[in-house]
Coordinates of C-alpha atoms and ligand atoms in Angstrom, one line a residue:
X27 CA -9.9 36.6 -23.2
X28 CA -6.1 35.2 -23.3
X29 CA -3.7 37.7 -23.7
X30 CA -0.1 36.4 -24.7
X31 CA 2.8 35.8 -23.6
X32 CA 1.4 35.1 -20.5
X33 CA 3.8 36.1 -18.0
X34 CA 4.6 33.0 -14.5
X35 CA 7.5 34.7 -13.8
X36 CA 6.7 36.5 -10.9
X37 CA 10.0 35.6 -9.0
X38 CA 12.0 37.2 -11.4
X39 CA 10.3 40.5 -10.7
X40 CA 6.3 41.4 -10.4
X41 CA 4.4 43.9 -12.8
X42 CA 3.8 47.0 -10.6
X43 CA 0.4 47.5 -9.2
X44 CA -1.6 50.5 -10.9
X45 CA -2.6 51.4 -7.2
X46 CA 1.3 51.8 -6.9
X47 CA 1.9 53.8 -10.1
X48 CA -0.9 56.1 -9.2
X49 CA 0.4 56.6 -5.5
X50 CA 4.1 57.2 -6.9
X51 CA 3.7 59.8 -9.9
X52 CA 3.5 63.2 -8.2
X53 CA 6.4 62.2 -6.4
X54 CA 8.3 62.6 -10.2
X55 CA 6.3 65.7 -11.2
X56 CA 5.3 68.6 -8.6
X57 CA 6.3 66.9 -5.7
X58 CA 9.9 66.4 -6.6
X59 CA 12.0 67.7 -3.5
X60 CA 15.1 66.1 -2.1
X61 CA 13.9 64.0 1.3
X62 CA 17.3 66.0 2.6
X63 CA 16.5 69.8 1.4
X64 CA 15.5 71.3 5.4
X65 CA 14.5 74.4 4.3
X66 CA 11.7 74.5 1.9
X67 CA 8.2 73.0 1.3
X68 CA 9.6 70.5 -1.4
X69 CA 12.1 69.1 1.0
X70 CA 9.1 68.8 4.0
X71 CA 7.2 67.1 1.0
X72 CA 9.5 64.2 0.1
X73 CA 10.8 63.7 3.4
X74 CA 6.7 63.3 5.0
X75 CA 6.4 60.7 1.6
X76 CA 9.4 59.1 2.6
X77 CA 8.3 58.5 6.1
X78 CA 4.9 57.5 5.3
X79 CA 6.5 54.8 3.2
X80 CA 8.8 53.8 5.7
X81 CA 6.1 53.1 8.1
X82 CA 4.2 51.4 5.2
X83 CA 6.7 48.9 4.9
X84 CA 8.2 48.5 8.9
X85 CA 4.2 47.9 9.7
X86 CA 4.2 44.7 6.9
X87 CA 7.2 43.1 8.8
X88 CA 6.6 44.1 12.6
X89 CA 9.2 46.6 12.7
X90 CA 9.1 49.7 13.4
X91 CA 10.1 53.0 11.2
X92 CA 13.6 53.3 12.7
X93 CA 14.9 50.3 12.1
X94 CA 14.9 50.6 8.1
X95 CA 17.4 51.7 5.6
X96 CA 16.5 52.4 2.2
X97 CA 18.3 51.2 -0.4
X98 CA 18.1 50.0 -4.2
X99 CA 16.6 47.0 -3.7
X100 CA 17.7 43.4 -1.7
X101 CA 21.0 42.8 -4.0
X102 CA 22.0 46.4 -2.0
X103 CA 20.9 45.3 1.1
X104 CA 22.6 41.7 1.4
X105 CA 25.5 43.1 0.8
X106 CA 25.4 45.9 3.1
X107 CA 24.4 43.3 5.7
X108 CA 26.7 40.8 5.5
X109 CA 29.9 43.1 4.9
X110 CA 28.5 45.1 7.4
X111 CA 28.2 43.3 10.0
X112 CA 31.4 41.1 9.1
X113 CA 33.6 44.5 9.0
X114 CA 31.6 46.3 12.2
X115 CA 32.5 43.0 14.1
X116 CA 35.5 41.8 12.6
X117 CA 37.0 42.3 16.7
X118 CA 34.6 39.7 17.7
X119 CA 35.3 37.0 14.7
X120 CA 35.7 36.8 11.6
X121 CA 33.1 33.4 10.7
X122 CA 29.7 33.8 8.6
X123 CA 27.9 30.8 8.1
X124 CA 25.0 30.4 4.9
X125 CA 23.6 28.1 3.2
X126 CA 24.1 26.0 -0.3
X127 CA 20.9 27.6 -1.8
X128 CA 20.9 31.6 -1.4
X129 CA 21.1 33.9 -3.8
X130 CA 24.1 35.3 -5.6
X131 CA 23.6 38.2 -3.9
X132 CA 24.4 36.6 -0.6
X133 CA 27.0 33.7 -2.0
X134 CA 29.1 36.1 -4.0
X135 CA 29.1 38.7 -1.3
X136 CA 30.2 35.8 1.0
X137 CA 32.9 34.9 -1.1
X138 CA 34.5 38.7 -1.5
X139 CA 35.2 38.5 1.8
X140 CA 36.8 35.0 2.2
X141 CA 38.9 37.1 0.2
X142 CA 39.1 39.4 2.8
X143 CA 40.3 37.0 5.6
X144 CA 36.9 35.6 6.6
X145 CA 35.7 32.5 6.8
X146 CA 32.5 30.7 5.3
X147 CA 30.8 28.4 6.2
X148 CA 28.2 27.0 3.1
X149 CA 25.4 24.6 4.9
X150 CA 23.9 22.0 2.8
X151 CA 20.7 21.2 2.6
X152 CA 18.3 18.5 2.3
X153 CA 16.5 17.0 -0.1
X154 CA 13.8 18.6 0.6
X155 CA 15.8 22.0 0.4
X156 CA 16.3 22.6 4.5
X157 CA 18.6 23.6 6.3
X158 CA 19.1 21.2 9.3
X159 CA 18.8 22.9 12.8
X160 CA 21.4 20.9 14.2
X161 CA 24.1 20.9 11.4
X162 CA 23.7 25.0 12.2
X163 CA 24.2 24.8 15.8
X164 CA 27.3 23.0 15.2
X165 CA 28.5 24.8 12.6
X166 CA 28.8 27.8 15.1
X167 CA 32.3 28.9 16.9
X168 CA 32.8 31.7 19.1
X169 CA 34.6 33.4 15.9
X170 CA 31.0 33.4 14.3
X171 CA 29.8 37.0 13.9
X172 CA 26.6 36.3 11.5
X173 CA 24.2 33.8 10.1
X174 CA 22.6 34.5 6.7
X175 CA 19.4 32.3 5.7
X176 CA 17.4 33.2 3.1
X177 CA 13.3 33.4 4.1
X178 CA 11.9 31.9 1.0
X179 CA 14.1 30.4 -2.0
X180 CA 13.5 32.1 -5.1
X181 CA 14.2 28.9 -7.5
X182 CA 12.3 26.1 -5.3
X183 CA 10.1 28.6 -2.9
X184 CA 11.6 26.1 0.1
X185 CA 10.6 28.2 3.4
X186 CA 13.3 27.6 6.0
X187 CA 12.8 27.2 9.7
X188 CA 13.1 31.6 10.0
X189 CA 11.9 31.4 13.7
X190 CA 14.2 28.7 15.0
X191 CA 17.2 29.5 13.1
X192 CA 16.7 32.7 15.1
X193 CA 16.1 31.8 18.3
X194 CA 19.9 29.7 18.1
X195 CA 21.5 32.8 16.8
X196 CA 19.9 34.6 20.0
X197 CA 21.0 31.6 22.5
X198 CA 24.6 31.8 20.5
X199 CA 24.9 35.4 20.7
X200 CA 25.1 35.2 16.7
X201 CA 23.4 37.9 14.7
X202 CA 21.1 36.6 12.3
X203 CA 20.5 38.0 8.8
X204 CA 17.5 36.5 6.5
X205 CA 17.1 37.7 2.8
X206 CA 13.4 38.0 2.6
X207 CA 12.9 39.2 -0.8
X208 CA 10.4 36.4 -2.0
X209 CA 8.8 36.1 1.1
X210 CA 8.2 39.5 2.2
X211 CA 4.5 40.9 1.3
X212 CA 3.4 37.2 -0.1
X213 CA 3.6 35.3 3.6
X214 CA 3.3 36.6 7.3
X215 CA 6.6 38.0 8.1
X216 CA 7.7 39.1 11.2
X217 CA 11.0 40.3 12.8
X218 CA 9.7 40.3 15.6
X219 CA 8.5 36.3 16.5
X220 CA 10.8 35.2 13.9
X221 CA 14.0 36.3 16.1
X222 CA 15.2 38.0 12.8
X223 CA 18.2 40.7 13.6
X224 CA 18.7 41.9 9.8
X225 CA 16.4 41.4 6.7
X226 CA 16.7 42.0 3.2
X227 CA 13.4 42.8 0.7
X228 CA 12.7 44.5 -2.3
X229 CA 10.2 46.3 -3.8
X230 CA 9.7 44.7 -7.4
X231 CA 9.2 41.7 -6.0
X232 CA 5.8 42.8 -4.2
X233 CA 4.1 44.4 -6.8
X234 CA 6.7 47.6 -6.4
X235 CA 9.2 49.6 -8.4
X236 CA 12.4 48.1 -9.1
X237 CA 15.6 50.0 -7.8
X238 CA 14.2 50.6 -4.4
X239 CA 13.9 48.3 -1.0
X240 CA 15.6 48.1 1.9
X241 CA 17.3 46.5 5.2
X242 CA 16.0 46.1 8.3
X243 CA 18.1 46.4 11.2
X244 CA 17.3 45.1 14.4
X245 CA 17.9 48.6 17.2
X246 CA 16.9 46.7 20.3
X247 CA 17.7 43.6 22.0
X248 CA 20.6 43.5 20.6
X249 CA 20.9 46.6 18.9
X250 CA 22.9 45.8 15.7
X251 CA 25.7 48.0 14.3
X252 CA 26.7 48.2 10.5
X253 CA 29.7 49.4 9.2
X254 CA 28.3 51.7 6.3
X255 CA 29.1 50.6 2.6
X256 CA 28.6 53.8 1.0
X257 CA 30.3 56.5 2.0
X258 CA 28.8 60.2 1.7
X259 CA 25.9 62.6 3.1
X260 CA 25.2 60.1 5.8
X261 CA 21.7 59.7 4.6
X262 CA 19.7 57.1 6.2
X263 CA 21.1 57.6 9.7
X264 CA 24.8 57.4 8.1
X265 CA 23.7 53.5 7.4
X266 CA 23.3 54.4 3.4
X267 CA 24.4 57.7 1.9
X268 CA 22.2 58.5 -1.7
X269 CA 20.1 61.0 -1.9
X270 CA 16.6 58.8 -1.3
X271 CA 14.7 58.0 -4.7
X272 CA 11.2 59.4 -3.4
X273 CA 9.0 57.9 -5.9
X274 CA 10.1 54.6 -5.4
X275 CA 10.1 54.8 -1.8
X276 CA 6.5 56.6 -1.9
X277 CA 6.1 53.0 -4.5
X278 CA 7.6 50.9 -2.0
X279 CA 5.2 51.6 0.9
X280 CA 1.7 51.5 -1.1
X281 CA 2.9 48.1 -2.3
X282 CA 3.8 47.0 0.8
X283 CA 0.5 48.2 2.2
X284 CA -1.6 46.7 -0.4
X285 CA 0.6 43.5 0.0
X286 CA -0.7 43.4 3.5
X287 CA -4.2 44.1 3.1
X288 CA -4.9 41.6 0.6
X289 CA -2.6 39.1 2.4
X290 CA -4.9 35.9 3.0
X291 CA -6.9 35.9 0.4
X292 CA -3.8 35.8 -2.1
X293 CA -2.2 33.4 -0.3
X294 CA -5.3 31.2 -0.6
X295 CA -6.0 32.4 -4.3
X296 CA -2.1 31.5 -5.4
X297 CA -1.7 27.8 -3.5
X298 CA -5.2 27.5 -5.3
X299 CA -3.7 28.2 -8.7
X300 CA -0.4 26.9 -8.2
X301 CA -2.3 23.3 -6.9
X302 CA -4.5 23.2 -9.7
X303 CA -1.5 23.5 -12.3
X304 CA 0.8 21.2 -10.1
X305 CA -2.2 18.6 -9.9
X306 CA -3.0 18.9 -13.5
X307 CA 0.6 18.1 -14.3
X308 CA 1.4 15.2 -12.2
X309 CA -1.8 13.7 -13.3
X310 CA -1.4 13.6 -16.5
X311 CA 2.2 13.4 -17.4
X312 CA 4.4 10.3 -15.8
X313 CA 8.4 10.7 -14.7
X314 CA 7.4 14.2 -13.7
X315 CA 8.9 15.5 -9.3
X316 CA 8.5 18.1 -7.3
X317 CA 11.4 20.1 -7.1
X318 CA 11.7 20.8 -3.4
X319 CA 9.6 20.7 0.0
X320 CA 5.7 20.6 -0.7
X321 CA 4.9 21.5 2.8
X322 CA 7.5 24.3 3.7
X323 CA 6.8 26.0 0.5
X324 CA 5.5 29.9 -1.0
X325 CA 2.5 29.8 -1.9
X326 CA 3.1 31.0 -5.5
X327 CA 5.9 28.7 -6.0
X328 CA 6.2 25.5 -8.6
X329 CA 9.1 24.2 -9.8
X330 CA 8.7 20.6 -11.6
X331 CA 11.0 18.6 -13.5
X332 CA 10.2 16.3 -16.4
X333 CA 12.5 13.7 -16.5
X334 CA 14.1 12.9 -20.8
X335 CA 12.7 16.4 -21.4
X336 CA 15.2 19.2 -22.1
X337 CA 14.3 22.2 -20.7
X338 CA 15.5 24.8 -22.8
X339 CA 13.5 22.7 -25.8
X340 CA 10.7 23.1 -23.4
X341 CA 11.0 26.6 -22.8
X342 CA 10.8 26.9 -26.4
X343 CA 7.9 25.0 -27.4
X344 CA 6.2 26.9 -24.8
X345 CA 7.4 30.2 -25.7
X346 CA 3.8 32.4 -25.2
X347 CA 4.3 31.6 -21.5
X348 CA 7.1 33.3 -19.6
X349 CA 8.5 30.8 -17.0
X350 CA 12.3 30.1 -16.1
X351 CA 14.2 26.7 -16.8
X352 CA 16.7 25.2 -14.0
X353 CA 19.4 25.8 -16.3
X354 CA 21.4 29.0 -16.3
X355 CA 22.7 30.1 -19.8
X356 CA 25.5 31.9 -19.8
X357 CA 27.6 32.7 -22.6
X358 CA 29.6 29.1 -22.9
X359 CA 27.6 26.6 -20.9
X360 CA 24.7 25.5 -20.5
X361 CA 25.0 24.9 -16.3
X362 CA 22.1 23.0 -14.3
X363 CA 20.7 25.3 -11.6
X364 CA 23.0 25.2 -8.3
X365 CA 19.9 25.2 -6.1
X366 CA 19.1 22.1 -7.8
X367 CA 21.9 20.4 -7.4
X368 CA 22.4 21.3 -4.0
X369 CA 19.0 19.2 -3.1
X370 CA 20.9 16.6 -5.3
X371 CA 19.3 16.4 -8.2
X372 CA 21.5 15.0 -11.4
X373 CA 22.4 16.9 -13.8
X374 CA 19.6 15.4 -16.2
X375 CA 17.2 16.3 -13.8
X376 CA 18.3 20.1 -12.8
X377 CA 18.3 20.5 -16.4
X378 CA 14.6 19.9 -17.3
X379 CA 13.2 21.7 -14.8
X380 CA 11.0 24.7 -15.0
X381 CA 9.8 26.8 -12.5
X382 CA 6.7 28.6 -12.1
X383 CA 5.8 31.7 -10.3
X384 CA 2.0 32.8 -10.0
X385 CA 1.3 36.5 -9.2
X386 CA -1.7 38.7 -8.1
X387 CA -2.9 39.2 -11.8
X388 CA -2.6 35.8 -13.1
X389 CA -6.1 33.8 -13.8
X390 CA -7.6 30.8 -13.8
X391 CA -7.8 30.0 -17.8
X392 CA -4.0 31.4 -17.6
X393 CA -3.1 28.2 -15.6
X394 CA -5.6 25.9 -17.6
X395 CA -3.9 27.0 -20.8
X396 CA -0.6 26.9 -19.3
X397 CA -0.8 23.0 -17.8
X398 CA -2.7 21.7 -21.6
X399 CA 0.4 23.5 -23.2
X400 CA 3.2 21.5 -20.7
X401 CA 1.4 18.6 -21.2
X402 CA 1.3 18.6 -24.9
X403 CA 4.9 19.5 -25.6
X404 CA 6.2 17.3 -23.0
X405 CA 4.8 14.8 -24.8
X406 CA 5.6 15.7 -28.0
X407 CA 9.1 16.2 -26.7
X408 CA 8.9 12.5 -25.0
X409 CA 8.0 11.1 -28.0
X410 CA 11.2 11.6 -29.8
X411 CA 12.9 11.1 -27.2
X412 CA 15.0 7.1 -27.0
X413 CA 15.9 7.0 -23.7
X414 CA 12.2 7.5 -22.6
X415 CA 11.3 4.9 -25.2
X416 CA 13.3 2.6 -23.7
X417 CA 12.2 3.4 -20.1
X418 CA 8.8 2.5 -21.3
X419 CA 10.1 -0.4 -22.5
X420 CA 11.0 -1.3 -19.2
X421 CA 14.9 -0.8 -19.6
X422 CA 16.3 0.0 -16.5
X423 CA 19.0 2.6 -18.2
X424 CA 21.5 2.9 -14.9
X425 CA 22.6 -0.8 -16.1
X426 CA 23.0 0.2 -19.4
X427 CA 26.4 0.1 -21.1
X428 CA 26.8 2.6 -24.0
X429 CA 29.3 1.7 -26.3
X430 CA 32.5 3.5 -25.4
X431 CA 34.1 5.9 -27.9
Ligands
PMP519 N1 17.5 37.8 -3.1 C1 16.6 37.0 -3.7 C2 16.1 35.8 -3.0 C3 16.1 37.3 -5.0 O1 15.2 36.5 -5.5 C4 16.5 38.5 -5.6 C5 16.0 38.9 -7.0 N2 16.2 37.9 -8.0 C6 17.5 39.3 -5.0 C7 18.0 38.9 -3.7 C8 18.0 40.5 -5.6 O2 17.0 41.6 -5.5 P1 17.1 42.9 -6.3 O3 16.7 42.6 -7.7 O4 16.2 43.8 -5.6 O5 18.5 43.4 -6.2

């Protein structure tokens, strides 16, 4: 049995595991000690949760327990990262390069500190949403300090080259910093063979609590220093002071567990789903692209564009299915995603895109629902639509001259 809305959103945030719940909820009633109180049983409590669920999640990415700070989650952590780093080194340089297509989380931070006196460099990528390997190894100067490349894109689920991009930074003497949030617990990540020096992740994002993840920070070969960005107890090795939000923590590391004992066989399960929707689609609609790299691409990951479809009209005429469009709305305009453009998509494009996002309780008559409802509003939508008329018509519309106004 359907049951509606049906939720695809699952790079927005995932709905928490009940394994999780049930491994996090004594943490809020009896076992409610501060990780930090020394000298009772409710502090020893927490603080063995705590580690437990450190471990939990170092084991997922090759690391090991030491080399993770807790924080509230991977908007936290990028910035602790990247002002980190840039204000720990600031001796050595004062050059960051990134890419077009991060998150805000990394951009905005990036562009506080050209503010600050630093410089930015803002890769493009390709069509296909990569970076290019040697446009990086130019971009870097001796003032360079840090490269930030996201793992997995949370618009287009583009994968970028983790393991190379590292091994430059190494040969460079450049730190390297990957946001990981969408790709952490969903594909094989691994500090270790992936030459990654900092990573970001977050728990809701795996089947976790929201307001809790973490940084990982690279303590040998090179050991990486941080200058901390809140100041206080000196929690977390003095890395992050907060008292430490057990339950989410103790949330953090069963997710993170479960994500890597079911690993293959959702990875197979969500490309299986996410194919059958994508090949439904592209079969039967016409003037419909991938957004983005098929082959270097999450597993859970769609994002499609029908071309003379608007896709906010789309979102609502499929509005018992929860899926994002490729425009953001805020409160004046109507702006066509920047990861969009950045691949160079027109603005026409950008804006009638939708993007997809399978997760671990989605089902196979979800998806079959979901692609027959695409299909018929696109149409519907196509069918009102003049320009497409005419395209059918065989008008080729970039020779088209509209009457001027
Ligand atoms: N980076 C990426 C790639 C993301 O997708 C998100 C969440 N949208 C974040 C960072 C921010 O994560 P959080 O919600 O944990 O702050």
């Amino acid at each position: 049995m359907l049951q509606f809305p049906i939720y695809l959103d699952n790079h927005a945030t995932t709905r928490m595991d009940p394994r999780v719940l049930e491994a996090m909820l004594p943490y809020f009633t009896e076992n409610f000690g501060n990780a930090a109180s020394r000298n009772h049983s409710f502090g020893w409590v927490a603080e063995e949760a705590v580690e437990k669920g450190r471990k939990q999640i170092a084991d997922l990415i090759g690391a090991t327990s030491k080399e993770i700070v807790l924080t509230s989650g991977a908007t936290e952590s990028n910035n602790l990262a990247i002002k980190g780093v840039a204000e720990m080194y600031a001796q050595k340089g004062n050059h960051i390069i990134t890419a077009a297509t991060e998150h805000k989380a990394v951009l905005d931070t990036c562009k506080r500190l050209e503010k600050h006196g630093c410089r930015v460099t803002y890769l493009p990528v390709g069509q296909d949403g990569l970076v290019d390997l040697d446009q990086l190894r130019e971009a870097i100067t001796d003032k360079t300090v840090l490269v930030s490349i996201m793992y997995g894109n949370n618009e287009i689920g583009t994968i970028q080259p983790v393991r190379e991009i590292g091994a430059i930074c190494r040969e460079k003497g450049v730190l390297f910093h990957t946001d990981g949030t969408q790709a952490v617990g969903k594909i094989p990540v691994s500090v270790l063979t992936d030459n990654i020096d900092l990573m970001s992740f977050s728990a809701h994002k795996m089947y976790g609590p929201k307001g809790v993840g973490g940084l990982y920070v690279r303590r040998k070969n090179p050991r990486v220093q941080l200058t901390a960005q809140m100041d206080g107890g000196g929690h977390e090795r003095g890395f992050r002071s907060g008292t430490l939000n057990v339950p989410g923590i103790v949330g953090l590391g069963k997710a993170a567990e479960l994500c890597s004992l079911g690993m293959t066989q959702e990875i197979a399960r969500a490309s299986e789903l996410r194919d059958r929707l994508k090949d439904k689609l592209l079969s039967e609609l016409d003037e419909t692209y991938i957004n983005g790299s098929v082959d270097h691409r999450l597993p859970h990951n769609l994002n499609i564009s029908f071309a003379y479809v608007e896709g906010e009209s789309l979102l609502m005429g499929i509005n018992d299915i929860a899926v994002s469009s490729g425009s953001a709305c805020t409160s004046a305009t109507l702006e066509p995603s920047y990861v969009l453009k950045a691949l160079g998509a027109g603005d026409d494009l950008a804006h009638s895109s939708i993007r997809f996002g399978i997760g671990r309780f989605n089902t196979d008559e979800e998806i079959d629902y979901t692609a027959n409802k695409v299909i018929e509003v696109v149409r519907k939508l196509r069918d009102l639509s003049p320009l497409y008329e005419m395209v059918k018509e065989g008008v080729d519309l970039s020779k088209v001259e509209w009457a001027a106004h």
